[in-house]
PDB file of C-alpha atoms in Angstrom:
ATOM      1  CA  MET A   1       4.908  34.688 -28.084  1.00 26.00           C
ATOM      2  CA  ALA A   2       6.176  37.306 -25.666  1.00 29.00           C
ATOM      3  CA  ALA A   3       9.441  38.830 -24.487  1.00 34.00           C
ATOM      4  CA  LEU A   4      11.470  37.859 -27.517  1.00 43.00           C
ATOM      5  CA  SER A   5      15.208  38.014 -26.971  1.00 47.00           C
ATOM      6  CA  TRP A   6      17.458  38.194 -30.002  1.00 40.00           C
ATOM      7  CA  ALA A   7      20.824  36.644 -30.872  1.00 43.00           C
ATOM      8  CA  ARG A   8      22.718  37.137 -34.113  1.00 39.00           C
ATOM      9  CA  ARG A   9      25.878  36.305 -36.046  1.00 37.00           C
ATOM     10  CA  SER A  10      27.840  39.126 -37.668  1.00 32.00           C
ATOM     11  CA  VAL A  11      28.813  38.846 -41.340  1.00 30.00           C
ATOM     12  CA  GLY A  12      32.413  39.691 -40.487  1.00 27.00           C
ATOM     13  CA  VAL A  13      33.254  36.457 -38.680  1.00 28.00           C
ATOM     14  CA  LEU A  14      35.379  33.947 -40.564  1.00 25.00           C
ATOM     15  CA  SER A  15      34.983  30.218 -40.108  1.00 29.00           C
ATOM     16  CA  ARG A  16      37.798  27.740 -39.715  1.00 26.00           C
ATOM     17  CA  CYS A  17      37.995  23.987 -39.286  1.00 24.00           C
ATOM     18  CA  ALA A  18      38.103  23.005 -35.628  1.00 25.00           C
ATOM     19  CA  LEU A  19      37.123  20.149 -33.370  1.00 26.00           C
ATOM     20  CA  LEU A  20      34.638  20.559 -30.554  1.00 26.00           C
ATOM     21  CA  LEU A  21      36.532  20.483 -27.265  1.00 26.00           C
ATOM     22  CA  LEU A  22      34.694  18.180 -24.903  1.00 28.00           C
ATOM     23  CA  ALA A  23      37.242  18.243 -22.073  1.00 31.00           C
ATOM     24  CA  ILE A  24      35.984  20.657 -19.401  1.00 34.00           C
ATOM     25  CA  PRO A  25      38.611  21.627 -16.825  1.00 40.00           C
ATOM     26  CA  LEU A  26      37.460  22.542 -13.343  1.00 44.00           C
ATOM     27  CA  LEU A  27      38.422  25.811 -11.737  1.00 44.00           C
ATOM     28  CA  GLY A  28      40.714  25.986  -8.766  1.00 44.00           C
ATOM     29  CA  ALA A  29      39.369  27.959  -5.824  1.00 41.00           C
ATOM     30  CA  SER A  30      42.549  30.077  -5.824  1.00 48.00           C
ATOM     31  CA  ASN A  31      42.192  31.125  -9.456  1.00 80.00           C
ATOM     32  CA  ASN A  32      40.790  34.530  -8.552  1.00 88.00           C
ATOM     33  CA  ALA A  33      41.571  36.176 -11.889  1.00 90.00           C
ATOM     34  CA  ARG A  34      39.630  33.575 -13.852  1.00 91.00           C
ATOM     35  CA  VAL A  35      36.769  33.632 -11.375  1.00 95.00           C
ATOM     36  CA  ASP A  36      36.496  37.410 -11.767  1.00 95.00           C
ATOM     37  CA  ARG A  37      36.635  37.132 -15.563  1.00 95.00           C
ATOM     38  CA  LEU A  38      33.968  34.461 -15.732  1.00 96.00           C
ATOM     39  CA  VAL A  39      31.617  36.352 -13.404  1.00 97.00           C
ATOM     40  CA  THR A  40      32.047  39.445 -15.595  1.00 96.00           C
ATOM     41  CA  ASN A  41      31.500  37.437 -18.785  1.00 96.00           C
ATOM     42  CA  PHE A  42      28.411  35.774 -17.314  1.00 97.00           C
ATOM     43  CA  ASP A  43      26.997  39.205 -16.489  1.00 95.00           C
ATOM     44  CA  LEU A  44      27.711  40.526 -19.990  1.00 95.00           C
ATOM     45  CA  ILE A  45      26.322  37.560 -21.930  1.00 96.00           C
ATOM     46  CA  ILE A  46      23.351  36.531 -19.767  1.00 95.00           C
ATOM     47  CA  PHE A  47      21.898  39.863 -18.687  1.00 93.00           C
ATOM     48  CA  ASN A  48      22.272  41.931 -21.861  1.00 86.00           C
ATOM     49  CA  THR A  49      21.291  41.732 -25.530  1.00 78.00           C
ATOM     50  CA  GLU A  50      22.908  42.726 -28.814  1.00 69.00           C
ATOM     51  CA  PHE A  51      20.066  44.965 -29.882  1.00 61.00           C
ATOM     52  CA  GLY A  52      20.386  47.713 -27.307  1.00 55.00           C
ATOM     53  CA  THR A  53      17.323  46.658 -25.284  1.00 56.00           C
ATOM     54  CA  PRO A  54      18.252  45.535 -21.759  1.00 61.00           C
ATOM     55  CA  MET A  55      16.907  42.237 -20.542  1.00 68.00           C
ATOM     56  CA  ASP A  56      14.799  42.215 -17.388  1.00 80.00           C
ATOM     57  CA  ALA A  57      17.945  41.341 -15.389  1.00 88.00           C
ATOM     58  CA  LYS A  58      16.710  37.835 -14.592  1.00 93.00           C
ATOM     59  CA  ILE A  59      17.864  34.332 -15.397  1.00 96.00           C
ATOM     60  CA  HIS A  60      16.193  32.795 -18.455  1.00 95.00           C
ATOM     61  CA  LYS A  61      16.812  29.126 -19.211  1.00 97.00           C
ATOM     62  CA  TRP A  62      15.089  25.983 -20.426  1.00 97.00           C
ATOM     63  CA  VAL A  63      13.784  23.607 -17.770  1.00 96.00           C
ATOM     64  CA  THR A  64      11.886  21.276 -20.099  1.00 96.00           C
ATOM     65  CA  PRO A  65      13.266  19.023 -22.856  1.00 98.00           C
ATOM     66  CA  ILE A  66      14.157  20.818 -26.091  1.00 98.00           C
ATOM     67  CA  ARG A  67      12.588  19.331 -29.217  1.00 98.00           C
ATOM     68  CA  ILE A  68      14.154  20.663 -32.412  1.00 98.00           C
ATOM     69  CA  PHE A  69      12.416  20.627 -35.767  1.00 98.00           C
ATOM     70  CA  LEU A  70      14.912  20.999 -38.623  1.00 98.00           C
ATOM     71  CA  ASP A  71      13.126  22.893 -41.390  1.00 98.00           C
ATOM     72  CA  ALA A  72      15.764  22.716 -44.122  1.00 97.00           C
ATOM     73  CA  ARG A  73      14.312  24.346 -47.230  1.00 97.00           C
ATOM     74  CA  ALA A  74      17.561  24.890 -49.116  1.00 97.00           C
ATOM     75  CA  GLY A  75      21.199  23.852 -49.041  1.00 96.00           C
ATOM     76  CA  PRO A  76      22.969  20.557 -48.276  1.00 97.00           C
ATOM     77  CA  LEU A  77      20.627  18.796 -45.868  1.00 96.00           C
ATOM     78  CA  ASP A  78      23.176  16.189 -44.746  1.00 97.00           C
ATOM     79  CA  LEU A  79      25.705  18.887 -43.821  1.00 97.00           C
ATOM     80  CA  GLU A  80      23.098  21.048 -42.087  1.00 97.00           C
ATOM     81  CA  ARG A  81      21.854  18.119 -40.022  1.00 98.00           C
ATOM     82  CA  ARG A  82      25.360  16.955 -39.164  1.00 97.00           C
ATOM     83  CA  GLN A  83      26.473  20.408 -37.987  1.00 97.00           C
ATOM     84  CA  LEU A  84      23.368  20.714 -35.813  1.00 98.00           C
ATOM     85  CA  GLU A  85      23.542  17.200 -34.361  1.00 98.00           C
ATOM     86  CA  GLU A  86      27.243  17.545 -33.480  1.00 97.00           C
ATOM     87  CA  HIS A  87      26.631  20.718 -31.508  1.00 98.00           C
ATOM     88  CA  VAL A  88      23.472  19.400 -29.873  1.00 98.00           C
ATOM     89  CA  ALA A  89      25.514  16.486 -28.522  1.00 98.00           C
ATOM     90  CA  LEU A  90      27.827  18.952 -26.775  1.00 98.00           C
ATOM     91  CA  LEU A  91      24.944  21.075 -25.432  1.00 98.00           C
ATOM     92  CA  ARG A  92      23.369  17.965 -23.899  1.00 98.00           C
ATOM     93  CA  ARG A  93      26.559  17.413 -21.933  1.00 98.00           C
ATOM     94  CA  LEU A  94      26.892  21.029 -20.839  1.00 98.00           C
ATOM     95  CA  THR A  95      23.264  21.568 -19.792  1.00 98.00           C
ATOM     96  CA  GLY A  96      22.053  18.157 -18.716  1.00 98.00           C
ATOM     97  CA  LEU A  97      18.929  18.820 -20.773  1.00 98.00           C
ATOM     98  CA  LYS A  98      17.232  16.280 -22.999  1.00 98.00           C
ATOM     99  CA  ILE A  99      17.658  17.761 -26.494  1.00 98.00           C
ATOM    100  CA  ASP A 100      16.429  15.839 -29.529  1.00 98.00           C
ATOM    101  CA  LEU A 101      15.487  16.418 -33.158  1.00 98.00           C
ATOM    102  CA  VAL A 102      11.852  15.597 -33.889  1.00 98.00           C
ATOM    103  CA  PRO A 103      10.256  14.827 -37.268  1.00 97.00           C
ATOM    104  CA  LYS A 104       7.219  17.130 -37.002  1.00 97.00           C
ATOM    105  CA  ALA A 105       6.959  20.852 -36.374  1.00 97.00           C
ATOM    106  CA  SER A 106       3.890  20.271 -34.210  1.00 97.00           C
ATOM    107  CA  ASP A 107       6.045  18.318 -31.738  1.00 98.00           C
ATOM    108  CA  ALA A 108       8.828  20.933 -31.529  1.00 98.00           C
ATOM    109  CA  ASN A 109       9.557  23.912 -29.307  1.00 98.00           C
ATOM    110  CA  LEU A 110      12.697  25.020 -31.193  1.00 98.00           C
ATOM    111  CA  MET A 111      12.320  25.672 -34.911  1.00 98.00           C
ATOM    112  CA  PHE A 112      15.608  25.621 -36.839  1.00 98.00           C
ATOM    113  CA  VAL A 113      15.126  27.052 -40.336  1.00 98.00           C
ATOM    114  CA  PHE A 114      17.573  26.957 -43.259  1.00 98.00           C
ATOM    115  CA  ASP A 115      16.528  28.821 -46.391  1.00 98.00           C
ATOM    116  CA  THR A 116      17.949  31.234 -48.950  1.00 97.00           C
ATOM    117  CA  ALA A 117      18.243  34.845 -47.836  1.00 96.00           C
ATOM    118  CA  ASP A 118      15.438  36.048 -50.100  1.00 95.00           C
ATOM    119  CA  ARG A 119      12.975  33.552 -48.613  1.00 97.00           C
ATOM    120  CA  LEU A 120      14.199  33.169 -45.021  1.00 97.00           C
ATOM    121  CA  ILE A 121      12.053  35.833 -43.375  1.00 95.00           C
ATOM    122  CA  GLY A 122       8.889  34.321 -44.852  1.00 96.00           C
ATOM    123  CA  SER A 123       9.943  30.824 -43.821  1.00 97.00           C
ATOM    124  CA  VAL A 124      10.754  31.898 -40.253  1.00 96.00           C
ATOM    125  CA  ASN A 125       7.471  33.793 -39.989  1.00 96.00           C
ATOM    126  CA  ARG A 126       5.613  30.487 -40.252  1.00 96.00           C
ATOM    127  CA  TYR A 127       6.672  30.025 -36.622  1.00 96.00           C
ATOM    128  CA  LEU A 128       6.438  33.593 -35.277  1.00 93.00           C
ATOM    129  CA  ASP A 129       3.539  35.629 -33.987  1.00 89.00           C
ATOM    130  CA  PRO A 130       3.909  38.546 -34.435  1.00 88.00           C
ATOM    131  CA  PRO A 131       6.024  38.018 -37.572  1.00 87.00           C
ATOM    132  CA  LEU A 132       9.221  39.756 -38.561  1.00 87.00           C
ATOM    133  CA  GLY A 133       8.722  42.577 -41.026  1.00 86.00           C
ATOM    134  CA  SER A 134      11.966  42.403 -43.025  1.00 82.00           C
ATOM    135  CA  TRP A 135      15.727  42.009 -42.709  1.00 79.00           C
ATOM    136  CA  LYS A 136      15.796  45.612 -41.424  1.00 75.00           C
ATOM    137  CA  ASP A 137      14.232  44.350 -38.213  1.00 74.00           C
ATOM    138  CA  LEU A 138      17.380  42.306 -37.588  1.00 78.00           C
ATOM    139  CA  HIS A 139      19.757  45.288 -37.442  1.00 69.00           C
ATOM    140  CA  GLY A 140      22.387  43.909 -39.809  1.00 74.00           C
ATOM    141  CA  SER A 141      22.231  40.302 -38.645  1.00 82.00           C
ATOM    142  CA  THR A 142      23.160  37.432 -40.915  1.00 90.00           C
ATOM    143  CA  CYS A 143      21.998  34.464 -38.838  1.00 93.00           C
ATOM    144  CA  PHE A 144      19.605  35.048 -35.971  1.00 93.00           C
ATOM    145  CA  GLY A 145      17.849  33.374 -33.090  1.00 93.00           C
ATOM    146  CA  MET A 146      14.954  34.355 -30.845  1.00 92.00           C
ATOM    147  CA  PHE A 147      13.543  32.878 -27.690  1.00 93.00           C
ATOM    148  CA  ALA A 148      10.402  33.546 -25.699  1.00 93.00           C
ATOM    149  CA  VAL A 149       9.927  33.156 -21.967  1.00 90.00           C
ATOM    150  CA  LYS A 150       6.856  32.200 -20.000  1.00 82.00           C
ATOM    151  CA  GLY A 151       5.743  31.564 -16.462  1.00 77.00           C
ATOM    152  CA  ALA A 152       8.630  31.968 -14.029  1.00 69.00           C
ATOM    153  CA  GLN A 153      10.885  33.235 -16.842  1.00 86.00           C
ATOM    154  CA  ALA A 154      11.723  29.782 -18.178  1.00 95.00           C
ATOM    155  CA  ILE A 155      12.304  29.675 -21.930  1.00 96.00           C
ATOM    156  CA  GLY A 156       9.483  27.867 -23.669  1.00 95.00           C
ATOM    157  CA  TYR A 157       9.985  28.469 -27.383  1.00 96.00           C
ATOM    158  CA  ALA A 158      12.731  29.477 -29.817  1.00 97.00           C
ATOM    159  CA  VAL A 159      13.279  30.048 -33.523  1.00 97.00           C
ATOM    160  CA  ILE A 160      16.579  30.131 -35.419  1.00 97.00           C
ATOM    161  CA  GLY A 161      17.023  31.333 -38.998  1.00 97.00           C
ATOM    162  CA  ILE A 162      20.086  30.781 -41.182  1.00 97.00           C
ATOM    163  CA  PRO A 163      20.415  32.066 -44.768  1.00 97.00           C
ATOM    164  CA  ILE A 164      22.180  29.057 -46.184  1.00 98.00           C
ATOM    165  CA  ASP A 165      23.355  30.686 -49.408  1.00 97.00           C
ATOM    166  CA  ILE A 166      25.116  33.511 -47.529  1.00 96.00           C
ATOM    167  CA  VAL A 167      26.714  31.370 -44.832  1.00 96.00           C
ATOM    168  CA  MET A 168      27.971  28.823 -47.346  1.00 97.00           C
ATOM    169  CA  SER A 169      29.498  31.531 -49.535  1.00 97.00           C
ATOM    170  CA  GLN A 170      31.190  33.112 -46.502  1.00 95.00           C
ATOM    171  CA  GLY A 171      32.231  29.863 -44.844  1.00 95.00           C
ATOM    172  CA  ILE A 172      30.354  30.564 -41.592  1.00 95.00           C
ATOM    173  CA  LEU A 173      27.836  27.725 -41.469  1.00 96.00           C
ATOM    174  CA  GLN A 174      29.463  26.053 -38.461  1.00 96.00           C
ATOM    175  CA  ALA A 175      29.872  29.365 -36.650  1.00 95.00           C
ATOM    176  CA  CYS A 176      26.208  30.270 -37.156  1.00 95.00           C
ATOM    177  CA  VAL A 177      24.863  26.905 -36.061  1.00 97.00           C
ATOM    178  CA  ILE A 178      27.005  26.864 -32.921  1.00 97.00           C
ATOM    179  CA  GLU A 179      26.404  30.447 -31.834  1.00 95.00           C
ATOM    180  CA  GLU A 180      22.665  30.610 -32.488  1.00 96.00           C
ATOM    181  CA  THR A 181      21.899  27.228 -30.929  1.00 97.00           C
ATOM    182  CA  THR A 182      23.902  28.171 -27.852  1.00 98.00           C
ATOM    183  CA  GLN A 183      22.420  31.641 -27.504  1.00 96.00           C
ATOM    184  CA  VAL A 184      18.793  30.507 -27.544  1.00 97.00           C
ATOM    185  CA  LEU A 185      19.612  28.520 -24.415  1.00 98.00           C
ATOM    186  CA  GLY A 186      19.519  31.854 -22.567  1.00 96.00           C
ATOM    187  CA  LEU A 187      22.839  33.511 -23.469  1.00 96.00           C
ATOM    188  CA  PRO A 188      21.565  36.271 -25.785  1.00 92.00           C
ATOM    189  CA  ASN A 189      24.388  38.801 -25.911  1.00 92.00           C
ATOM    190  CA  ASP A 190      27.579  39.283 -27.893  1.00 91.00           C
ATOM    191  CA  SER A 191      30.361  41.452 -26.490  1.00 91.00           C
ATOM    192  CA  ASP A 192      33.767  42.566 -27.707  1.00 92.00           C
ATOM    193  CA  LYS A 193      34.885  42.345 -24.064  1.00 93.00           C
ATOM    194  CA  VAL A 194      34.629  38.545 -24.132  1.00 94.00           C
ATOM    195  CA  TYR A 195      37.611  37.266 -26.154  1.00 91.00           C
ATOM    196  CA  PRO A 196      38.215  34.804 -27.668  1.00 92.00           C
ATOM    197  CA  SER A 197      34.631  33.612 -27.749  1.00 95.00           C
ATOM    198  CA  VAL A 198      31.758  32.687 -30.050  1.00 94.00           C
ATOM    199  CA  PHE A 199      29.931  35.469 -28.197  1.00 93.00           C
ATOM    200  CA  ASN A 200      32.248  38.040 -29.805  1.00 91.00           C
ATOM    201  CA  ASP A 201      31.498  38.874 -33.434  1.00 84.00           C
ATOM    202  CA  HIS A 202      35.049  40.144 -33.932  1.00 86.00           C
ATOM    203  CA  SER A 203      36.677  36.963 -32.648  1.00 87.00           C
ATOM    204  CA  PRO A 204      37.732  34.253 -35.154  1.00 87.00           C
ATOM    205  CA  GLN A 205      36.431  31.622 -32.722  1.00 87.00           C
ATOM    206  CA  VAL A 206      33.820  29.314 -34.266  1.00 90.00           C
ATOM    207  CA  THR A 207      33.534  26.642 -31.555  1.00 95.00           C
ATOM    208  CA  LEU A 208      32.889  27.120 -27.872  1.00 97.00           C
ATOM    209  CA  THR A 209      35.985  27.952 -25.847  1.00 96.00           C
ATOM    210  CA  ASP A 210      36.509  26.493 -22.381  1.00 96.00           C
ATOM    211  CA  ASP A 211      35.177  29.771 -20.938  1.00 96.00           C
ATOM    212  CA  ASP A 212      32.143  29.680 -23.272  1.00 97.00           C
ATOM    213  CA  GLU A 213      31.367  26.136 -22.143  1.00 98.00           C
ATOM    214  CA  MET A 214      31.701  27.226 -18.530  1.00 97.00           C
ATOM    215  CA  LEU A 215      29.110  29.983 -19.059  1.00 98.00           C
ATOM    216  CA  VAL A 216      26.629  27.404 -20.355  1.00 98.00           C
ATOM    217  CA  ARG A 217      27.362  25.037 -17.480  1.00 98.00           C
ATOM    218  CA  LEU A 218      26.967  27.860 -14.950  1.00 98.00           C
ATOM    219  CA  LEU A 219      23.634  28.952 -16.405  1.00 98.00           C
ATOM    220  CA  TYR A 220      22.354  25.380 -16.179  1.00 98.00           C
ATOM    221  CA  SER A 221      23.519  24.798 -12.633  1.00 98.00           C
ATOM    222  CA  PRO A 222      20.504  23.695 -10.536  1.00 97.00           C
ATOM    223  CA  ARG A 223      21.417  26.512  -8.155  1.00 98.00           C
ATOM    224  CA  LEU A 224      20.332  29.102 -10.730  1.00 98.00           C
ATOM    225  CA  GLN A 225      16.570  29.191 -11.210  1.00 96.00           C
ATOM    226  CA  PRO A 226      14.545  30.890 -13.968  1.00 95.00           C
ATOM    227  CA  GLY A 227      13.435  34.313 -12.847  1.00 94.00           C
ATOM    228  CA  MET A 228      16.331  34.706 -10.395  1.00 95.00           C
ATOM    229  CA  ALA A 229      17.416  38.353 -10.190  1.00 94.00           C
ATOM    230  CA  ARG A 230      20.835  39.446 -11.430  1.00 95.00           C
ATOM    231  CA  PRO A 231      22.441  40.317  -8.025  1.00 96.00           C
ATOM    232  CA  GLU A 232      21.520  36.978  -6.480  1.00 97.00           C
ATOM    233  CA  ALA A 233      22.510  35.043  -9.608  1.00 97.00           C
ATOM    234  CA  LEU A 234      25.943  36.676  -9.838  1.00 97.00           C
ATOM    235  CA  LYS A 235      26.574  35.993  -6.151  1.00 98.00           C
ATOM    236  CA  ILE A 236      25.758  32.310  -6.663  1.00 98.00           C
ATOM    237  CA  VAL A 237      27.868  32.132  -9.839  1.00 98.00           C
ATOM    238  CA  ARG A 238      30.873  33.437  -7.911  1.00 97.00           C
ATOM    239  CA  GLN A 239      30.259  30.917  -5.138  1.00 97.00           C
ATOM    240  CA  ILE A 240      30.062  28.055  -7.638  1.00 97.00           C
ATOM    241  CA  LEU A 241      33.314  29.094  -9.267  1.00 96.00           C
ATOM    242  CA  GLU A 242      35.141  29.576  -5.986  1.00 93.00           C
ATOM    243  CA  GLU A 243      34.037  26.087  -4.993  1.00 93.00           C
ATOM    244  CA  GLY A 244      35.698  24.681  -8.110  1.00 91.00           C
ATOM    245  CA  GLY A 245      33.102  25.011 -10.858  1.00 88.00           C
ATOM    246  CA  PRO A 246      29.721  23.457 -11.668  1.00 88.00           C
TER     247      PRO A 246
END
């Protein structure tokens, strides 16, 4: 793999029971304040990373179907699968992508690994080349996701790791599944400037807000192509929003 981009979930975030909000309001062309906020948030979340290494200032997104292999090595399998399937259903709606769980790792391009913290790095490394060295490589992350780009900067492969014993003890299973699955779509950054949001490790939000959903929908607008440079992409994002939303 090449050009790995990293997404993580901070240990400080608390989970709460919440329903996924599927209603997606459109923007009014006169809502200048919200347009400005969403353009800023798009810039922060799409074109930056949490690990201090700038992205290449280009759009990265999936253009092919996503095939998820659920490698659940520990924890309550039914709950893990249900949390993942519920969020995947929302991401299908937001992106227009075909996203399915597949029974074999050899058929997948997104590996979703649940294991205990002491074994997770080894389990994830089954799907990484080069492998992770240790938890120190993750800079304090609890849950984490990585994606690799190819060709014209389209995302072609991703891996997510969740230490099920830690997230269950801290009540952040839902938060981890939602954030990591969303971020490997091409939204790699977290920022305290985006609030409330799952992309803010200091926000209590555990499901996508209306603004979070809008960022995903904007990224997956057909008008934004993989490899598109930041200035052009932000100009188009503003145009889309001023026209009423994707």
